PDB file of C-alpha atoms in Angstrom:
ATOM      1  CA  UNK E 205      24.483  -2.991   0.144  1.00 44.00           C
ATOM      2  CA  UNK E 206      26.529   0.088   0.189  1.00 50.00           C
ATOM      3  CA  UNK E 207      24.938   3.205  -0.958  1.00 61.00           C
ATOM      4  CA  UNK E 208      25.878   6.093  -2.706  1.00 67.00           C
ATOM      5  CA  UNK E 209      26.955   9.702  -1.674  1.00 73.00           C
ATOM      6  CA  UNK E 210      23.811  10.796  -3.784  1.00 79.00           C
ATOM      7  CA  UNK E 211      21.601   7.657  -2.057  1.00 78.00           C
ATOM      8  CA  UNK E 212      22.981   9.190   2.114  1.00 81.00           C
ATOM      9  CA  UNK E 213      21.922  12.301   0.534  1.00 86.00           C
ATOM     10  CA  UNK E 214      18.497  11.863   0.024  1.00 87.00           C
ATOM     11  CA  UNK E 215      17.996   9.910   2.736  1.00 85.00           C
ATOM     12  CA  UNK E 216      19.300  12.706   5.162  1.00 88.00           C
ATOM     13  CA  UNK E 217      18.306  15.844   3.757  1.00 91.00           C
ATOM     14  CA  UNK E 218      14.727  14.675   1.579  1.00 92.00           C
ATOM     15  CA  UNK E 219      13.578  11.072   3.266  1.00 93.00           C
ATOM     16  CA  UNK E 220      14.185  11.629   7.012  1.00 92.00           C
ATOM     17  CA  UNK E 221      13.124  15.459   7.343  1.00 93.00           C
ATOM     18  CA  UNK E 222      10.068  14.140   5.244  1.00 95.00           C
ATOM     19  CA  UNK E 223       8.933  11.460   7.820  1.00 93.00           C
ATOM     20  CA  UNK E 224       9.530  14.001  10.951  1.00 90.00           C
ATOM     21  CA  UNK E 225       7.355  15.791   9.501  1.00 92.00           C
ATOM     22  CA  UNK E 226       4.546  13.697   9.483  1.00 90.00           C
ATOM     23  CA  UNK E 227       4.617  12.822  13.075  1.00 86.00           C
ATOM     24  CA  UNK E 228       1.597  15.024  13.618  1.00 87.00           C
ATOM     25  CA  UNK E 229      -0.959  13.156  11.198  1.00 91.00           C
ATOM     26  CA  UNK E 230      -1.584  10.415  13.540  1.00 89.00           C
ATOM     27  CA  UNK E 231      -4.437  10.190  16.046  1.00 84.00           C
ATOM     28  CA  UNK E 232      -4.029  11.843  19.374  1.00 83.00           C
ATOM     29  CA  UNK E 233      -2.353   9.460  22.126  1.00 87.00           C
ATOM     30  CA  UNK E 234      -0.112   7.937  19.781  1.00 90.00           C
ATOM     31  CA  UNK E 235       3.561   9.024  20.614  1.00 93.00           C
ATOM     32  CA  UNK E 236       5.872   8.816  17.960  1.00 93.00           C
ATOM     33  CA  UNK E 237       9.628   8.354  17.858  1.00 92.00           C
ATOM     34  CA  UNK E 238      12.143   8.641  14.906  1.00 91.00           C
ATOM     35  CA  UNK E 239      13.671   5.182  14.309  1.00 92.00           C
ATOM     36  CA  UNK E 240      15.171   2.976  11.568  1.00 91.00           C
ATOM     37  CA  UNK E 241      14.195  -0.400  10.445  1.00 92.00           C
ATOM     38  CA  UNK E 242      16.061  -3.853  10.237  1.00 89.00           C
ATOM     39  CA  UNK E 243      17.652  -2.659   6.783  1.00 88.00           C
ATOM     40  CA  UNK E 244      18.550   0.802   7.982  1.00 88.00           C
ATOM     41  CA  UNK E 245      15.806   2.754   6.054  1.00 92.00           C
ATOM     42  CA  UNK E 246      14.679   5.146   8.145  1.00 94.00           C
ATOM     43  CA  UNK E 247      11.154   5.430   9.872  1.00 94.00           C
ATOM     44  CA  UNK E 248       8.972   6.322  12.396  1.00 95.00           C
ATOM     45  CA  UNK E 249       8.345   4.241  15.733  1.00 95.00           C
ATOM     46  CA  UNK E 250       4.780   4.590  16.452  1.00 95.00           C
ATOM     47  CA  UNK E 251       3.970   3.713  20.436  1.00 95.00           C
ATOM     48  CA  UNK E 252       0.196   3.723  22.063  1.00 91.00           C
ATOM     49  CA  UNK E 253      -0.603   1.364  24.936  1.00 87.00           C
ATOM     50  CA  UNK E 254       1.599  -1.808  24.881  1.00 86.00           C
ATOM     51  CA  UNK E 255       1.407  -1.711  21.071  1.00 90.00           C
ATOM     52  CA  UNK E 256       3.800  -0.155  18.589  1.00 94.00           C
ATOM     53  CA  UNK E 257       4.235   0.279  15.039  1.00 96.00           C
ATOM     54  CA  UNK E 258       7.207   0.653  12.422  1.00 96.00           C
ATOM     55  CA  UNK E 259       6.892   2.748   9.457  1.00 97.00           C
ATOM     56  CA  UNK E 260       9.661   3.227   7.022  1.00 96.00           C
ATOM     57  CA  UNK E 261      10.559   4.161   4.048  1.00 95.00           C
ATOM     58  CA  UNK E 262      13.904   3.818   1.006  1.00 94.00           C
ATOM     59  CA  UNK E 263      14.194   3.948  -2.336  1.00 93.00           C
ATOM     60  CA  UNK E 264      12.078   0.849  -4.426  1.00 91.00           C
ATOM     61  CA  UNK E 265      15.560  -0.108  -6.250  1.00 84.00           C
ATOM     62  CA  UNK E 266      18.467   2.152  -7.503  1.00 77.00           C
ATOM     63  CA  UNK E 267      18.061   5.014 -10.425  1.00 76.00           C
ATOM     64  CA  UNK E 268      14.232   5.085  -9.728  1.00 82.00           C
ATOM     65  CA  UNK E 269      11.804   7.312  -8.406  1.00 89.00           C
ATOM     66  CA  UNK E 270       9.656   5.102  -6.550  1.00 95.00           C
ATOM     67  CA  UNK E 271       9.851   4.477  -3.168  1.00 96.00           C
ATOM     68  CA  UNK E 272       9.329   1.664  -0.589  1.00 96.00           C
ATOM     69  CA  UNK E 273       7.201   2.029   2.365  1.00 97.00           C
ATOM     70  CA  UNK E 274       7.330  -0.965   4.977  1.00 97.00           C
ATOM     71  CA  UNK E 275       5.023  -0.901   7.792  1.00 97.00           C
ATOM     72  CA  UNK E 276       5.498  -3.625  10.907  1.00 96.00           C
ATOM     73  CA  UNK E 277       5.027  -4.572  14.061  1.00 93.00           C
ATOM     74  CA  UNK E 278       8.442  -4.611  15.159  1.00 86.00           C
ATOM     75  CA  UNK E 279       9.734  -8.444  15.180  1.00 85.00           C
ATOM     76  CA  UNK E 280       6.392  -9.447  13.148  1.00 90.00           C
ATOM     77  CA  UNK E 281       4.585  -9.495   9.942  1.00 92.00           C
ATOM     78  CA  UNK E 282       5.846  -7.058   7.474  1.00 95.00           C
ATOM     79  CA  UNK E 283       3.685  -5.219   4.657  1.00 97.00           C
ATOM     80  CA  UNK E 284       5.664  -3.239   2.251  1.00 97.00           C
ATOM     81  CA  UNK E 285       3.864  -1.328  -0.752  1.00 97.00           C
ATOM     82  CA  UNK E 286       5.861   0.836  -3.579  1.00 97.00           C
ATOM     83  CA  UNK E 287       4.450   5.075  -3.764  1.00 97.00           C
ATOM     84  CA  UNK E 288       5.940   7.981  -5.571  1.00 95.00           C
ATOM     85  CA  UNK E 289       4.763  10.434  -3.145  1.00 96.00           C
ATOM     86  CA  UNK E 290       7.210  11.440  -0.037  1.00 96.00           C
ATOM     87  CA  UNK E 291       5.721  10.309   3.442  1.00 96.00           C
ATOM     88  CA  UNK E 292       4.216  14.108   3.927  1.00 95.00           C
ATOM     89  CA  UNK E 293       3.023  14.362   0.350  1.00 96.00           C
ATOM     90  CA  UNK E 294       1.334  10.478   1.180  1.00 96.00           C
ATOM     91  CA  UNK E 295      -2.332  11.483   1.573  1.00 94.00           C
ATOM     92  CA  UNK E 296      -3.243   8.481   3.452  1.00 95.00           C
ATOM     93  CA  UNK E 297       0.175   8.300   5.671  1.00 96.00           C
ATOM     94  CA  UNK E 298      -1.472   9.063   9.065  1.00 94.00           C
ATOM     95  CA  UNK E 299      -3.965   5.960   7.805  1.00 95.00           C
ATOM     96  CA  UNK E 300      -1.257   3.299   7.630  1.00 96.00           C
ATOM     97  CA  UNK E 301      -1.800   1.949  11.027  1.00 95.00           C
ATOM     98  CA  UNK E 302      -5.389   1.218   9.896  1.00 94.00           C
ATOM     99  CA  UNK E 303      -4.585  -0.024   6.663  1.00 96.00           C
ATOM    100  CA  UNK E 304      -1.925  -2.649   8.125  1.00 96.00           C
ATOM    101  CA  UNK E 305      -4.635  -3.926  10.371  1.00 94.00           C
ATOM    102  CA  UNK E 306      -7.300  -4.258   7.733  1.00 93.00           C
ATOM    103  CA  UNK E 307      -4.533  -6.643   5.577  1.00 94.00           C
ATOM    104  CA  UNK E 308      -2.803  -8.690   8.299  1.00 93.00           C
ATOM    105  CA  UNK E 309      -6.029  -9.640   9.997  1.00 87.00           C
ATOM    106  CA  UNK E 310      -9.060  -8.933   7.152  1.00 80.00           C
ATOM    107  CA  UNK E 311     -12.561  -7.272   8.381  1.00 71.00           C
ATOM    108  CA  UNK E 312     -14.225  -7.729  12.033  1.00 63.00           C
ATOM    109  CA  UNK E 313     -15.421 -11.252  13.077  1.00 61.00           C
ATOM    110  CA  UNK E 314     -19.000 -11.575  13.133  1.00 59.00           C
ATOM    111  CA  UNK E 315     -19.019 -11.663  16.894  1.00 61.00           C
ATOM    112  CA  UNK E 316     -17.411  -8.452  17.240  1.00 61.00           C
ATOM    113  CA  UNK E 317     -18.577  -6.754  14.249  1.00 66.00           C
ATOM    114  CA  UNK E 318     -20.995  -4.079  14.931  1.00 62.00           C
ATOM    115  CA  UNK E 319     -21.630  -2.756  11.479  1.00 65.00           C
ATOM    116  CA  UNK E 320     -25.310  -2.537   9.993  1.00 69.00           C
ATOM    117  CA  UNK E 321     -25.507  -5.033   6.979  1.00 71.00           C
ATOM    118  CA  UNK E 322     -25.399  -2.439   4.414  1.00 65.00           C
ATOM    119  CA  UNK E 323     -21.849  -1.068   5.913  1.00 70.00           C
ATOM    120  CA  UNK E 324     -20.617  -4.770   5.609  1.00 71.00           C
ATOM    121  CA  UNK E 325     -21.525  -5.010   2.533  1.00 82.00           C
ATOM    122  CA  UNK E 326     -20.238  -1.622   1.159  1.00 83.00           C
ATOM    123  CA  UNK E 327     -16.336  -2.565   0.993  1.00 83.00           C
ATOM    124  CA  UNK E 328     -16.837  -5.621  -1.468  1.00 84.00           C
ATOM    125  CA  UNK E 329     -19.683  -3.392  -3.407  1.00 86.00           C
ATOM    126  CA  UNK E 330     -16.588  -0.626  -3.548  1.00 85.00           C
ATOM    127  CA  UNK E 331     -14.228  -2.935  -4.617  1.00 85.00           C
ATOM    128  CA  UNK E 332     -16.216  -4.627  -7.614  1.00 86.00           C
ATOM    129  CA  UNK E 333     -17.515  -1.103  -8.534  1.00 90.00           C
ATOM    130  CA  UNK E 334     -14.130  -0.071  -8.999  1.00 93.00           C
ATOM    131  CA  UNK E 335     -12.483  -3.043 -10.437  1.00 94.00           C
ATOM    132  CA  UNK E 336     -14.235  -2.538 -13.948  1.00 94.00           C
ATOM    133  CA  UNK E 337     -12.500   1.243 -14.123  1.00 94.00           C
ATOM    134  CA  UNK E 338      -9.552   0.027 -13.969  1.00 96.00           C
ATOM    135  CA  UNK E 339      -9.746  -2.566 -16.405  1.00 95.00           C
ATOM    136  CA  UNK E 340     -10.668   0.249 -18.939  1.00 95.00           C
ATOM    137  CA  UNK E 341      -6.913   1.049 -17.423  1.00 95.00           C
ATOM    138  CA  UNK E 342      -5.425  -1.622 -18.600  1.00 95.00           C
ATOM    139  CA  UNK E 343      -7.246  -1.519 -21.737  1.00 95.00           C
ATOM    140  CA  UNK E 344      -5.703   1.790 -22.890  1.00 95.00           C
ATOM    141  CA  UNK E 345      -2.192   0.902 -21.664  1.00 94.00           C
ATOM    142  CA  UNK E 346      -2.462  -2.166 -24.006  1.00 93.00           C
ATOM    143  CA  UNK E 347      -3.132  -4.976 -21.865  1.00 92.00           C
ATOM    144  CA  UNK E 348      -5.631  -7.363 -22.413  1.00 92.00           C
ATOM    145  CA  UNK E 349      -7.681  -8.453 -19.516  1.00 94.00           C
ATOM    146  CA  UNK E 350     -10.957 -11.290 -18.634  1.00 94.00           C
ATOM    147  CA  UNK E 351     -12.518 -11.416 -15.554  1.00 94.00           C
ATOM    148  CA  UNK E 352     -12.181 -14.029 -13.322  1.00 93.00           C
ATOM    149  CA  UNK E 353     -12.980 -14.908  -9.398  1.00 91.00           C
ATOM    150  CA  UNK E 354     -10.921 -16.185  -7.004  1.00 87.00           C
ATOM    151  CA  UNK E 355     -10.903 -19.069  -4.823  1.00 83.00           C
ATOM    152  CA  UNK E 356     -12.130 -17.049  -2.029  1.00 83.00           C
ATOM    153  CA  UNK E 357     -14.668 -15.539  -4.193  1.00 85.00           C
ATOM    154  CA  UNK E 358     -12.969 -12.188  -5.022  1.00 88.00           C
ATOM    155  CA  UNK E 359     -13.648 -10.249  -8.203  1.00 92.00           C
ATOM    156  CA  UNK E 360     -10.444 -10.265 -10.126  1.00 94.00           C
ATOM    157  CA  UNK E 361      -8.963  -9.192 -13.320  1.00 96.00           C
ATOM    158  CA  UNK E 362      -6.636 -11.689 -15.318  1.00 96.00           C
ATOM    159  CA  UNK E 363      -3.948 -10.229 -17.751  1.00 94.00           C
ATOM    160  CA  UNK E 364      -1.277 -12.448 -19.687  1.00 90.00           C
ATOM    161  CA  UNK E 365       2.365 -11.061 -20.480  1.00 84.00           C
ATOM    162  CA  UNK E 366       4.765 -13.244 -22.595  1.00 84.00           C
ATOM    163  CA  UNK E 367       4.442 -16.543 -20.291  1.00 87.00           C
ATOM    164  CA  UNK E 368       3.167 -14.363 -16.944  1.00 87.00           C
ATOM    165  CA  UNK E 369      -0.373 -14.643 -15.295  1.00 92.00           C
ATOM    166  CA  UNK E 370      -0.590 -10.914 -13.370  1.00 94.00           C
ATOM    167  CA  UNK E 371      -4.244 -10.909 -11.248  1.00 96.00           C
ATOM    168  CA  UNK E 372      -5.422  -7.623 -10.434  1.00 97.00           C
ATOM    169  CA  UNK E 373      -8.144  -7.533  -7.810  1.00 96.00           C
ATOM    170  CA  UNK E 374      -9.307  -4.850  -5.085  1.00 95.00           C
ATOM    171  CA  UNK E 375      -9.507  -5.881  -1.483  1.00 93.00           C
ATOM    172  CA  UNK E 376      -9.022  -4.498   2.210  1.00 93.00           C
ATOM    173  CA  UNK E 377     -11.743  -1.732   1.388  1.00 92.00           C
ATOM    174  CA  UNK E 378     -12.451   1.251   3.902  1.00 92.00           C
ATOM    175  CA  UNK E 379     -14.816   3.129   1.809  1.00 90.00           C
ATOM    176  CA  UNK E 380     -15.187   5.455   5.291  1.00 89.00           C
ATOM    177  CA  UNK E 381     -11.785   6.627   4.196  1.00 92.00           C
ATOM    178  CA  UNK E 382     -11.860   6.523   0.564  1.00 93.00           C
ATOM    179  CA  UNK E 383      -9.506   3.510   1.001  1.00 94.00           C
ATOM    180  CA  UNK E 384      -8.836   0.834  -1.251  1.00 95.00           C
ATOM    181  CA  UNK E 385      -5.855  -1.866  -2.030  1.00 96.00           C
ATOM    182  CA  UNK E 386      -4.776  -2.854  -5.086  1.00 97.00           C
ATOM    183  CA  UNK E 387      -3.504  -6.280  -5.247  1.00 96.00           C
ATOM    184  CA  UNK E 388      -1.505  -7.319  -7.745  1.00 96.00           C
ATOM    185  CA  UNK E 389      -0.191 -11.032  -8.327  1.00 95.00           C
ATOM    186  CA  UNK E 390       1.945 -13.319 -10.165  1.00 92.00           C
ATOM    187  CA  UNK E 391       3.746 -16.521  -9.436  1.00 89.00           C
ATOM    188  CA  UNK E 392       6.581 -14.257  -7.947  1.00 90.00           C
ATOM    189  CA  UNK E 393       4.854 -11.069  -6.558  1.00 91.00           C
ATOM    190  CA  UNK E 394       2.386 -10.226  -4.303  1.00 95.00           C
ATOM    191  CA  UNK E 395       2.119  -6.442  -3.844  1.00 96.00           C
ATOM    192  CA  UNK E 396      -0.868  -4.535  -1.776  1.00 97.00           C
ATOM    193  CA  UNK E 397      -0.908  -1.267  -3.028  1.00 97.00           C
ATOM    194  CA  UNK E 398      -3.172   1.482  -0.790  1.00 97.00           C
ATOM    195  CA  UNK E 399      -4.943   3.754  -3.308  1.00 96.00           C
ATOM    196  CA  UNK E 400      -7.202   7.009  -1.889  1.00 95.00           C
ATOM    197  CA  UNK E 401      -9.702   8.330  -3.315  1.00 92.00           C
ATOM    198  CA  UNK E 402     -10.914   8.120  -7.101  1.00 92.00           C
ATOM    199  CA  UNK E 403      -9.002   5.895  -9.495  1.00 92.00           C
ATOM    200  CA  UNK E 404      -5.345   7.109 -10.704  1.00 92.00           C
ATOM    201  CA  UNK E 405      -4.864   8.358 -13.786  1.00 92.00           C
ATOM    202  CA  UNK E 406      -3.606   6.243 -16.975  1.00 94.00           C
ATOM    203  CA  UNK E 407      -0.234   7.422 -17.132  1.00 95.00           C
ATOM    204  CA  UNK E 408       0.718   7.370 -13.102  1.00 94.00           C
ATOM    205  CA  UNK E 409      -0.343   3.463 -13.581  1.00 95.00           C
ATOM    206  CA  UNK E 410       2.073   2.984 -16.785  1.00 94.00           C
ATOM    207  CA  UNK E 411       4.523   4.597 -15.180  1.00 94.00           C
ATOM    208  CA  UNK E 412       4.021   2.603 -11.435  1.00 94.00           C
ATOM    209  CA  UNK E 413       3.369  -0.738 -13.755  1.00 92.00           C
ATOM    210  CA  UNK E 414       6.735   0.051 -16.027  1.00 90.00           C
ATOM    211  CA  UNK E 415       8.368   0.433 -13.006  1.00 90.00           C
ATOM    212  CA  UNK E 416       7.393  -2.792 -11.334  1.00 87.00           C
ATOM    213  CA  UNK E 417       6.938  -5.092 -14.051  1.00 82.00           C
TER     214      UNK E 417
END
C-alpha cells in the first residue's frame, strides 16, 4: 500500500528517531542495529550470540492513533500487539525480547525450571488476581461478562457482542517485572497485549477496545 506524504512523515521524523532512541534500554551485550521489517515498517535489529531479534513498529490502520509493534525472529514466528505509546514512551520496550519468549515458547520445563514452588505458582495467582479488576472494566464500559475456563484450564472472561464471542483472559505472567498479557479472542482475532504494572484505566481500555473492535 502506498502511503501518504503525512504517513513518510511520521515515520521519518516521529517513528524512526523514536526507536533509535531506545537502543540503549536493552541489556548489556546486545548490539543493536536500525533495520526495517518485511512490510517496510521500520525497526530495530537486535543481535547477541548467534541469535537476533526484530522489533518494529507502523501505524495499527490509517487515521488512528494506535500503533503496531511486531516483534520476530527474523524468518520465524511473528507476535504483533497494538500500543498508543511511541517505542521510547513504551515502558516495557527494553522487555520485549523477554516477553516474546515467554509467548512463543510458555514458562520453563520442569526439568529446567529452577523456580521455588511459590515463584511457579505466582504468575497464574497474578493473572486470576487481576482478571476480576478488569471485569469491573468491562462492567463500567457496558459490557456484560461470565466467567468461564478454558480448555487448558485458564481463567477467562466471556463477553457477547451482537453475534461475537470476545474471551478475555491473562496469561504469559512475569510478575518479577510487573508483566502481564492480555489476551483477547474471537473467532477472527487473537491479540496478546503486554500490560505493566497496575491495571489501565477505564477510558484508555474504551478507547484501545473502540479502536480494535
Amino acid at each position: 500500500m502506498k502511503e501518504t506524504d503525512e504517513e513518510i512523515v511520521f515515520l521519518r521524523e516521529v517513528l524512526w528517531p523514536s526507536l533509535i532512541r531506545t537502543c540503549s534500554v536493552f541489556e548489556e551485550g546486545v548490539r543493536v542495529m536500525p533495520s526495517a521489517d518485511a512490510y517496510g515498517a521500520p525497526g530495530v535489529l537486535l543481535l547477541w550470540g548467534e541469535e537476533s531479534l526484530l522489533i518494529s513498529c507502523a501505524p495499527w490502520t490509517d487515521n488512528t492513533e494506535l500503533l503496531r509493534y511486531s516483534v520476530q525472529e527474523p524468518g520465524k514466528w511473528r507476535w504483533e500487539f497494538p500500543a498508543y505509546d511511541l517505542p521510547e514512551k513504551l515502558p516495557f520496550f527494553g522487555r520485549l525480547p523477554i516477553l516474546y519468549d515467554r509467548i512463543r515458547f510458555g514458562e520453563p520445563t520442569p526439568e529446567d525450571d529452577t523456580r521455588s514452588e511459590a515463584e511457579k505458582i505466582l504468575p497464574r495467582v497474578y493473572a486470576i488476581t487481576r482478571l476480576p479488576a478488569f471485569g469491573e472494566v468491562l462492567s463500567e464500559l457496558g459490557m456484560e461478562t461470565v466467567r468461564s475456563t478454558d480448555e487448558d484450564g485458564t481463567s477467562c472472561l466471556v463477553a457477547v457482542e451482537g453475534d461475537v464471542f470476545i474471551r478475555f483472559s491473562y496469561e504469559d505472567s512475569i510478575p518479577e517485572l510487573e508483566l502481564t498479557v492480555l489476551r483477547i479472542r474471537t473467532d477472527e482475532v487473537d491479540l496478546r497485549i503486554p500490560e505493566y504494572g497496575n491495571i489501565r484505566g477505564i477510558e484508555e481500555y474504551r478507547k484501545l477496545l473502540g479502536e480494535l473492535f
